[in-house]
Short mmCIF file of C-alpha atoms in Angstrom, two decimals:
data_model
loop_
_atom_site.label_atom_id
_atom_site.label_comp_id
_atom_site.label_asym_id
_atom_site.label_seq_id
_atom_site.Cartn_x
_atom_site.Cartn_y
_atom_site.Cartn_z
CA GLU S 1 -14.47 -21.88 13.34
CA ASN S 2 -15.89 -18.43 12.80
CA VAL S 3 -14.73 -18.32 9.26
CA SER S 4 -16.76 -16.79 6.41
CA ASP S 5 -20.32 -17.89 5.92
CA ALA S 6 -19.92 -16.84 2.32
CA SER S 7 -20.92 -20.37 1.18
CA MET S 8 -24.48 -19.56 2.15
CA ASN S 9 -24.57 -16.46 -0.05
CA ASP S 10 -23.67 -15.82 -3.67
CA ALA S 11 -19.84 -15.90 -3.35
CA SER S 12 -17.98 -18.61 -5.34
CA TYR S 13 -14.51 -19.97 -5.73
CA ASN S 14 -13.17 -18.54 -2.43
CA THR S 15 -10.58 -19.95 -0.08
CA VAL S 16 -10.95 -18.74 3.57
CA VAL S 17 -8.69 -19.84 6.48
CA GLY S 18 -8.57 -18.10 9.88
CA TYR S 19 -10.57 -16.67 12.68
CA ALA S 20 -13.12 -14.13 11.27
CA ALA S 21 -11.40 -14.08 7.86
CA GLY S 22 -13.86 -13.10 5.05
CA THR S 23 -16.68 -12.69 7.49
CA ASP S 24 -18.60 -10.18 5.50
CA LEU S 25 -18.14 -11.74 2.10
CA THR S 26 -21.47 -11.96 0.37
CA GLU S 27 -20.94 -11.96 -3.47
CA GLY S 28 -17.16 -11.75 -4.04
CA ASP S 29 -15.57 -14.39 -6.06
CA SER S 30 -12.13 -15.94 -6.60
CA CYS S 31 -10.62 -14.53 -3.35
CA VAL S 32 -8.03 -16.05 -1.01
CA PHE S 33 -8.12 -14.97 2.64
CA ILE S 34 -5.65 -16.52 5.02
CA GLY S 35 -5.07 -15.24 8.59
CA SER S 36 -7.16 -13.91 11.39
CA ASN S 37 -9.45 -11.16 10.13
CA ALA S 38 -7.93 -11.22 6.68
CA GLY S 39 -10.50 -9.53 4.26
CA GLY S 40 -12.91 -9.29 7.31
CA ASN S 41 -15.08 -6.44 5.89
CA ILE S 42 -14.86 -7.46 2.18
CA THR S 43 -18.44 -7.84 0.86
CA THR S 44 -18.52 -8.04 -3.00
CA ALA S 45 -14.79 -7.74 -4.12
CA ASP S 46 -13.37 -10.22 -6.61
CA LYS S 47 -9.95 -11.81 -7.11
CA ASN S 48 -8.18 -10.55 -4.02
CA THR S 49 -5.29 -12.45 -2.39
CA LEU S 50 -4.92 -11.44 1.35
CA ILE S 51 -2.55 -13.19 3.57
CA GLY S 52 -1.81 -12.21 7.11
CA GLU S 53 -3.55 -10.89 10.13
CA SER S 54 -6.03 -8.01 9.07
CA ALA S 55 -4.54 -8.01 5.60
CA GLY S 56 -7.00 -6.13 3.36
CA TYR S 57 -9.37 -5.83 6.25
CA TYR S 58 -11.47 -2.84 5.45
CA ASN S 59 -11.34 -3.15 1.53
CA ALA S 60 -15.15 -3.65 1.07
CA THR S 61 -15.46 -3.84 -2.78
CA GLY S 62 -12.03 -3.32 -4.21
CA ASP S 63 -10.82 -5.96 -6.73
CA ASN S 64 -7.53 -7.44 -7.74
CA ASN S 65 -5.42 -6.79 -4.81
CA THR S 66 -2.51 -8.71 -3.37
CA TYR S 67 -1.77 -7.95 0.26
CA VAL S 68 0.78 -10.12 2.22
CA GLY S 69 1.80 -9.31 5.76
CA THR S 70 0.23 -8.23 9.11
CA SER S 71 -2.20 -5.31 8.33
CA ALA S 72 -0.91 -4.95 4.71
CA GLY S 73 -3.49 -3.04 2.86
CA GLN S 74 -5.76 -2.78 5.89
CA GLY S 75 -7.31 0.41 4.65
CA ALA S 76 -10.18 2.45 6.33
CA SER S 77 -13.72 1.51 7.22
CA GLY S 78 -16.14 1.69 4.45
CA GLN S 79 -13.52 2.46 1.68
CA SER S 80 -12.19 0.43 -1.25
CA ASN S 81 -9.18 0.23 -3.55
CA SER S 82 -8.19 -1.96 -6.46
CA ASN S 83 -5.08 -3.32 -8.30
CA ASN S 84 -2.53 -2.82 -5.58
CA THR S 85 0.20 -5.05 -4.34
CA ALA S 86 1.58 -4.68 -0.78
CA ILE S 87 4.14 -7.13 0.72
CA GLY S 88 5.29 -6.60 4.28
CA LYS S 89 3.84 -5.65 7.69
CA ASN S 90 1.83 -2.41 7.48
CA SER S 91 2.64 -1.86 3.88
CA LEU S 92 -0.18 0.30 2.31
CA VAL S 93 -1.87 0.07 5.77
CA SER S 94 -3.68 3.42 5.38
CA ASN S 95 -4.62 3.05 1.78
CA TRP S 96 -8.36 3.59 1.20
CA GLY S 97 -8.58 4.93 -2.36
CA GLY S 98 -5.16 4.65 -3.97
CA GLU S 99 -4.93 2.26 -6.93
CA GLN S 100 -2.21 0.59 -8.95
CA ASN S 101 0.38 0.88 -6.34
CA ILE S 102 3.25 -1.41 -5.42
CA ALA S 103 4.57 -1.37 -1.95
CA ILE S 104 7.27 -3.97 -0.82
CA GLY S 105 8.82 -3.92 2.61
CA SER S 106 7.67 -3.25 6.09
CA ASP S 107 5.88 0.12 6.47
CA SER S 108 6.36 1.01 2.82
CA MET S 109 3.84 3.43 1.66
CA TYR S 110 2.42 3.39 5.26
CA SER S 111 0.52 6.66 5.12
CA ASN S 112 -0.82 6.45 1.51
CA THR S 113 -4.52 7.25 1.31
CA THR S 114 -5.36 8.01 -2.45
CA GLY S 115 -2.08 8.17 -4.16
CA LYS S 116 -1.95 6.27 -7.38
CA TYR S 117 0.67 4.60 -9.66
CA ASN S 118 3.52 4.59 -7.06
CA ALA S 119 6.16 1.99 -6.66
CA ALA S 120 8.06 1.63 -3.34
CA SER S 121 10.50 -1.07 -2.29
CA GLY S 122 12.38 -0.96 1.00
CA TYR S 123 11.63 -0.45 4.63
CA GLN S 124 9.57 2.74 5.03
CA SER S 125 10.00 3.73 1.52
CA LEU S 126 7.52 6.49 0.52
CA TYR S 127 6.39 6.25 4.17
CA SER S 128 4.57 9.68 4.49
CA ASN S 129 3.05 9.69 0.97
CA THR S 130 -0.66 10.49 1.26
CA THR S 131 -1.84 11.57 -2.20
CA GLY S 132 1.31 11.82 -4.31
CA GLY S 133 1.38 9.84 -7.45
CA THR S 134 3.73 8.29 -10.10
CA ASN S 135 6.64 8.27 -7.56
CA THR S 136 9.29 5.57 -7.45
CA ALA S 137 11.30 4.84 -4.32
CA LEU S 138 13.81 2.08 -3.96
CA GLY S 139 15.79 1.65 -0.80
CA PHE S 140 15.50 2.17 2.98
CA ASP S 141 13.61 5.43 3.72
CA ALA S 142 13.71 6.51 0.03
CA LEU S 143 11.33 9.43 -0.44
CA TYR S 144 10.37 9.00 3.24
CA SER S 145 8.84 12.51 3.81
CA ASN S 146 7.09 12.71 0.44
CA THR S 147 3.45 13.64 1.09
CA THR S 148 1.67 15.14 -1.94
CA ALA S 149 4.39 15.38 -4.55
CA SER S 150 4.44 13.38 -7.77
CA ASP S 151 6.85 12.30 -10.51
CA ASN S 152 9.82 11.75 -8.15
CA THR S 153 12.40 8.98 -8.34
CA GLY S 154 14.58 8.15 -5.38
CA LEU S 155 16.90 5.25 -5.76
CA GLY S 156 19.14 4.42 -2.80
CA SER S 157 18.89 4.59 1.04
CA GLN S 158 17.36 7.87 2.03
CA ALA S 159 17.37 9.25 -1.45
CA LEU S 160 15.12 12.36 -1.47
CA TRP S 161 14.42 11.67 2.15
CA ALA S 162 13.16 15.11 3.13
CA ASN S 163 11.11 15.79 -0.08
CA THR S 164 7.59 16.82 0.81
CA THR S 165 6.03 18.73 -2.09
CA GLY S 166 8.91 18.90 -4.63
CA VAL S 167 8.02 17.45 -7.98
CA SER S 168 9.86 15.75 -10.93
CA ASN S 169 13.11 15.18 -8.97
CA THR S 170 15.54 12.29 -9.70
CA ALA S 171 17.98 11.18 -7.06
CA VAL S 172 20.26 8.14 -7.51
CA GLY S 173 22.57 7.09 -4.70
CA ARG S 174 22.57 6.79 -1.00
CA LEU S 175 21.42 10.23 0.54
CA ALA S 176 21.18 11.81 -2.86
CA LEU S 177 18.97 15.05 -2.61
CA LYS S 178 18.39 14.09 0.91
CA VAL S 179 17.62 17.64 2.30
CA ASN S 180 15.45 18.75 -0.77
CA THR S 181 12.01 19.55 0.59
CA THR S 182 10.18 21.56 -2.06
CA GLY S 183 12.50 21.99 -4.87
CA THR S 184 11.57 20.73 -8.36
CA ASP S 185 13.18 19.33 -11.48
CA ASN S 186 16.48 18.39 -9.84
CA ALA S 187 18.71 15.55 -10.73
CA ALA S 188 21.49 14.18 -8.42
CA LEU S 189 23.71 11.31 -9.11
CA GLY S 190 26.02 9.75 -6.41
CA LYS S 191 26.27 9.28 -2.70
CA SER S 192 25.21 12.55 -0.91
CA ALA S 193 24.88 14.39 -4.23
CA LEU S 194 23.19 17.90 -3.71
#
């Protein structure tokens, strides 16, 4: 019980399973909400797949998102985002305006608010990113401290770990460019390089 009453509104082709899932859905179409509170505040969004407790909860009108995991893509009240994929507990949990991001792994892109075009795979990869865009992080804690910087690539566990605002850096290998904070246009290849 207490699943969406969307069938009494203009919403069509939706699948809703779970306590308070899709509760506010009025006109959104072709959505899948599975889990307690999944998509709870969505009103008119289309083509979202939200699986897990509170997945995509606050995304009121954003379309074409895939959020899988507890609180994945939860967002902020009254905000919306579109074209994101987040898989893992708390991945993209703070996102409220960022679009076209991919976050795979628990807590990946945890702090992202409006950053766009990022790809993160690995536990806590791009964890602190808020508004930075076009970053690629692959590996445990890769680009962990990045906040507003863009155009960085960190491949390997803790690659570019301390980077906060440095732009256009490339680090390949475990701990590569780990202590770089604000440096720009660097390239490091190999374990612990630079």
